[in-house]
Amino acid sequence: MSQLFQTISNIISYVSIAIICYGAVIGLFKFINNEFGRFNRSFSLEKTVQIKIEVGYYLLLGLEFLIASDIIDTILNPSFEDLGILAGTVLIRTGLSFFLNKEIENIAKNDPLKD
């Protein structure tokens, strides 16, 4: 049974990495496309802001999956060292998630396209 949960944890970790990479690749392609718009006057700063919001959402989602994977790992191997590592990891990732979310909310609130 423990091996099954370890496999599930590994799958969740790989999914989280895939989500983050997918968001980064999509964001990079959209960013490059928007930057090439400078040559034909179709560049938009609003598009850049929207790209930043979208990439931020993928990062937040990926971080949440990583936290879930770490929790499963710690449940399977509950040592004080692992608990300390989990606490530090969750603290760092939660801080990152909090500040990314705040930045996304701030950008979305001040989005000139909403007016």
XYZ file of N, CA and C in Angstrom:
345
model
N 0.819 -1.200 0.000
C 0.000 0.000 0.000
C 0.858 1.259 0.000
N 1.957 1.208 0.760
C 2.862 2.341 0.820
C 3.457 2.651 -0.551
N 3.764 1.613 -1.303
C 4.324 1.803 -2.643
C 3.320 2.496 -3.565
N 2.048 2.168 -3.413
C 0.999 2.803 -4.211
C 0.952 4.300 -3.934
N 0.972 4.679 -2.654
C 0.935 6.094 -2.301
C 2.212 6.820 -2.738
N 3.341 6.130 -2.683
C 4.586 6.732 -3.159
C 4.506 6.999 -4.665
N 3.928 6.056 -5.393
C 3.741 6.231 -6.837
C 2.791 7.391 -7.119
N 1.708 7.473 -6.344
C 0.764 8.591 -6.504
C 1.457 9.917 -6.231
N 2.263 9.958 -5.183
C 3.009 11.173 -4.852
C 3.946 11.574 -5.981
N 4.642 10.585 -6.552
C 5.543 10.876 -7.672
C 4.776 11.389 -8.888
N 3.624 10.797 -9.151
C 2.807 11.244 -10.282
C 2.348 12.691 -10.071
N 1.921 12.993 -8.857
C 1.497 14.362 -8.552
C 2.664 15.333 -8.736
N 3.865 14.935 -8.317
C 5.045 15.788 -8.507
C 5.313 16.040 -9.983
N 5.234 14.978 -10.790
C 5.467 15.131 -12.226
C 4.390 15.988 -12.879
N 3.157 15.820 -12.422
C 2.067 16.646 -12.960
C 2.310 18.110 -12.625
N 2.753 18.383 -11.400
C 3.011 19.774 -11.011
C 4.128 20.381 -11.852
N 5.166 19.615 -12.107
C 6.255 20.107 -12.951
C 5.742 20.352 -14.362
N 4.894 19.444 -14.859
C 4.333 19.604 -16.204
C 3.456 20.859 -16.288
N 2.674 21.110 -15.242
C 1.812 22.306 -15.227
C 2.656 23.573 -15.280
N 3.696 23.627 -14.458
C 4.558 24.812 -14.431
C 5.270 24.990 -15.767
N 5.800 23.915 -16.318
C 6.488 24.007 -17.616
C 5.527 24.397 -18.732
N 4.334 23.814 -18.708
C 3.331 24.143 -19.720
C 2.991 25.635 -19.668
N 2.735 26.143 -18.471
C 2.422 27.562 -18.322
C 3.561 28.452 -18.773
N 4.788 28.045 -18.455
C 5.954 28.835 -18.862
C 6.119 28.836 -20.381
N 5.926 27.685 -21.005
C 6.067 27.603 -22.463
C 4.978 28.416 -23.158
N 3.737 28.267 -22.710
C 2.634 29.042 -23.293
C 2.901 30.533 -23.115
N 3.299 30.928 -21.912
C 3.608 32.327 -21.650
C 4.745 32.837 -22.519
N 5.770 32.005 -22.701
C 6.907 32.413 -23.528
C 6.485 32.626 -24.976
N 5.691 31.700 -25.514
C 5.231 31.851 -26.900
C 4.353 33.088 -27.064
N 3.454 33.318 -26.123
C 2.602 34.509 -26.204
C 3.429 35.783 -26.075
N 4.426 35.755 -25.188
C 5.289 36.911 -25.007
C 6.078 37.211 -26.284
N 6.677 36.172 -26.865
C 7.451 36.366 -28.097
C 6.546 36.873 -29.216
N 5.354 36.301 -29.335
C 4.403 36.744 -30.353
C 4.049 38.216 -30.160
N 3.816 38.605 -28.921
C 3.494 39.999 -28.634
C 4.681 40.915 -28.938
N 5.884 40.469 -28.615
C 7.072 41.285 -28.882
C 7.311 41.458 -30.381
N 7.032 40.411 -31.165
C 7.154 40.556 -32.612
C 6.126 41.545 -33.152
N 5.083 41.782 -32.390
C 4.091 42.781 -32.768
C 4.652 44.188 -32.793
N 5.793 44.404 -32.193
C 6.432 45.727 -32.250
C 6.805 46.096 -33.677
N 7.084 45.102 -34.507
C 7.479 45.373 -35.884
C 6.307 45.805 -36.755
N 5.119 45.311 -36.472
C 3.964 45.680 -37.297
C 2.937 46.494 -36.502
N 3.392 47.094 -35.420
C 2.585 48.002 -34.598
C 1.379 47.333 -33.935
N 1.462 46.042 -33.673
C 0.361 45.374 -32.966
C 0.760 44.999 -31.538
N 1.893 45.516 -31.062
C 2.333 45.265 -29.693
C 1.328 45.875 -28.722
N 1.104 45.165 -27.606
C 0.171 45.664 -26.603
C 0.722 45.399 -25.213
N 0.828 46.447 -24.432
C 1.262 46.297 -23.048
C 0.217 45.526 -22.247
N -1.052 45.692 -22.600
C -2.117 44.960 -21.923
C -1.965 43.455 -22.129
N -1.512 43.049 -23.330
C -1.281 41.632 -23.583
C -0.174 41.104 -22.682
N 0.855 41.914 -22.484
C 1.956 41.514 -21.613
C 1.461 41.309 -20.180
N 0.610 42.193 -19.721
C 0.042 42.072 -18.375
C -0.804 40.804 -18.286
N -1.607 40.531 -19.308
C -2.443 39.334 -19.320
C -1.582 38.069 -19.318
N -0.484 38.084 -20.052
C 0.441 36.941 -20.086
C 1.001 36.696 -18.686
N 1.376 37.769 -18.010
C 1.921 37.660 -16.660
C 0.897 37.035 -15.707
N -0.353 37.427 -15.847
C -1.409 36.855 -15.006
C -1.569 35.371 -15.292
N -1.598 34.996 -16.572
C -1.782 33.592 -16.933
C -0.637 32.718 -16.437
N 0.584 33.176 -16.604
C 1.736 32.401 -16.125
C 1.689 32.278 -14.608
N 1.278 33.340 -13.929
C 1.148 33.302 -12.472
C 0.146 32.256 -12.009
N -0.959 32.122 -12.722
C -1.949 31.102 -12.364
C -1.371 29.698 -12.507
N -0.617 29.457 -13.573
C -0.003 28.140 -13.749
C 1.017 27.858 -12.649
N 1.786 28.879 -12.272
C 2.752 28.709 -11.183
C 2.046 28.375 -9.869
N 0.973 29.089 -9.577
C 0.233 28.822 -8.341
C -0.350 27.418 -8.334
N -0.924 27.002 -9.441
C -1.498 25.659 -9.516
C -0.417 24.602 -9.345
N 0.711 24.782 -10.013
C 1.818 23.840 -9.881
C 2.341 23.767 -8.456
N 2.435 24.910 -7.791
C 2.903 24.930 -6.401
C 1.941 24.189 -5.477
N 0.661 24.325 -5.712
C -0.318 23.616 -4.884
C -0.171 22.099 -5.048
N 0.054 21.639 -6.264
C 0.263 20.204 -6.480
C 1.550 19.731 -5.801
N 2.598 20.547 -5.843
C 3.852 20.173 -5.179
C 3.666 20.042 -3.673
N 2.890 20.935 -3.093
C 2.623 20.847 -1.657
C 1.879 19.556 -1.338
N 0.891 19.210 -2.169
C 0.146 17.962 -1.950
C 1.083 16.761 -2.015
N 1.988 16.753 -2.961
C 2.947 15.661 -3.088
C 3.846 15.571 -1.854
N 4.309 16.715 -1.363
C 5.162 16.727 -0.167
C 4.415 16.225 1.064
N 3.148 16.557 1.168
C 2.354 16.091 2.315
C 2.226 14.572 2.275
N 1.956 14.027 1.107
C 1.857 12.563 0.978
C 3.185 11.906 1.340
N 4.287 12.470 0.853
C 5.606 11.908 1.176
C 5.867 11.903 2.678
N 5.490 12.984 3.356
C 5.735 13.074 4.790
C 4.837 12.119 5.566
N 3.633 11.904 5.097
C 2.752 10.939 5.756
C 3.332 9.532 5.640
N 3.934 9.240 4.494
C 4.513 7.908 4.277
C 5.785 7.693 5.077
N 6.565 8.745 5.265
C 7.849 8.641 5.975
C 7.906 9.695 7.077
N 7.178 9.501 8.171
C 7.083 10.546 9.189
C 8.267 10.583 10.155
N 9.340 11.217 9.760
C 10.449 11.438 10.687
C 10.491 12.929 11.022
N 11.164 13.271 12.108
C 11.255 14.686 12.490
C 11.999 15.490 11.437
N 12.988 14.869 10.838
C 13.729 15.568 9.776
C 12.811 15.855 8.594
N 12.019 14.848 8.181
C 11.086 15.041 7.071
C 10.014 16.074 7.406
N 9.537 16.059 8.648
C 8.544 17.052 9.061
C 9.121 18.462 9.005
N 10.370 18.609 9.419
C 11.028 19.916 9.345
C 11.205 20.379 7.913
N 11.602 19.450 7.056
C 11.761 19.788 5.639
C 10.415 20.168 5.035
N 9.371 19.393 5.380
C 8.030 19.700 4.872
C 7.570 21.067 5.360
N 7.778 21.346 6.632
C 7.353 22.639 7.178
C 8.050 23.791 6.453
N 9.349 23.649 6.242
C 10.088 24.692 5.525
C 9.622 24.829 4.082
N 9.419 23.707 3.434
C 8.970 23.722 2.039
C 7.588 24.342 1.910
N 6.664 23.919 2.789
C 5.311 24.461 2.747
C 5.331 25.953 3.052
N 6.141 26.367 3.998
C 6.242 27.782 4.344
C 6.732 28.598 3.161
N 7.784 28.137 2.513
C 8.330 28.856 1.355
C 7.321 28.881 0.213
N 6.735 27.729 -0.087
C 5.782 27.662 -1.200
C 4.512 28.446 -0.898
N 4.070 28.434 0.347
C 2.894 29.207 0.719
C 3.184 30.695 0.595
N 4.361 31.104 1.021
C 4.758 32.503 0.854
C 4.798 32.901 -0.611
N 5.400 32.052 -1.434
C 5.426 32.326 -2.870
C 4.012 32.417 -3.438
N 3.175 31.468 -3.061
C 1.797 31.469 -3.544
C 1.057 32.727 -3.102
N 1.243 33.113 -1.852
C 0.570 34.300 -1.330
C 0.970 35.538 -2.124
N 2.278 35.730 -2.311
C 2.725 36.937 -2.988
C 2.421 36.913 -4.486
N 2.482 35.739 -5.107
C 2.069 35.635 -6.513
C 0.590 35.961 -6.658
N -0.219 35.432 -5.751
C -1.653 35.681 -5.806
C -1.955 37.162 -5.604
N -1.276 37.790 -4.656
C -1.468 39.225 -4.418
C -1.094 40.027 -5.658
N 0.009 39.673 -6.296
C 0.436 40.391 -7.487
C -0.567 40.212 -8.617
N -1.069 38.980 -8.776
C -2.063 38.724 -9.822
C -3.333 39.522 -9.553
N -3.790 39.534 -8.299
C -4.981 40.310 -7.954
C -4.763 41.792 -8.212
N -3.596 42.293 -7.865
C -3.283 43.702 -8.065
C -3.267 44.048 -9.547
N -2.663 43.179 -10.346
C -2.617 43.418 -11.786
C -4.021 43.361 -12.371
N -4.799 42.355 -11.962
C -6.160 42.209 -12.487
C -7.040 43.384 -12.068
N -6.849 43.871 -10.842
C -7.650 44.995 -10.353
C -7.331 46.270 -11.124
N -6.074 46.448 -11.493
C -5.643 47.650 -12.193
C -5.583 47.448 -13.695
N -6.199 46.396 -14.206
C -6.177 46.078 -15.633
C -6.923 47.160 -16.409
N -6.248 47.841 -17.320
C -6.914 48.906 -18.088
C -7.967 48.367 -19.062
N -7.973 47.073 -19.344
C -8.959 46.517 -20.260
C -10.340 46.415 -19.621
N -10.411 46.446 -18.281
C -11.686 46.322 -17.587
C -12.540 47.570 -17.725
N -11.906 48.706 -17.922
C -12.651 49.976 -17.986
C -13.402 50.148 -19.267
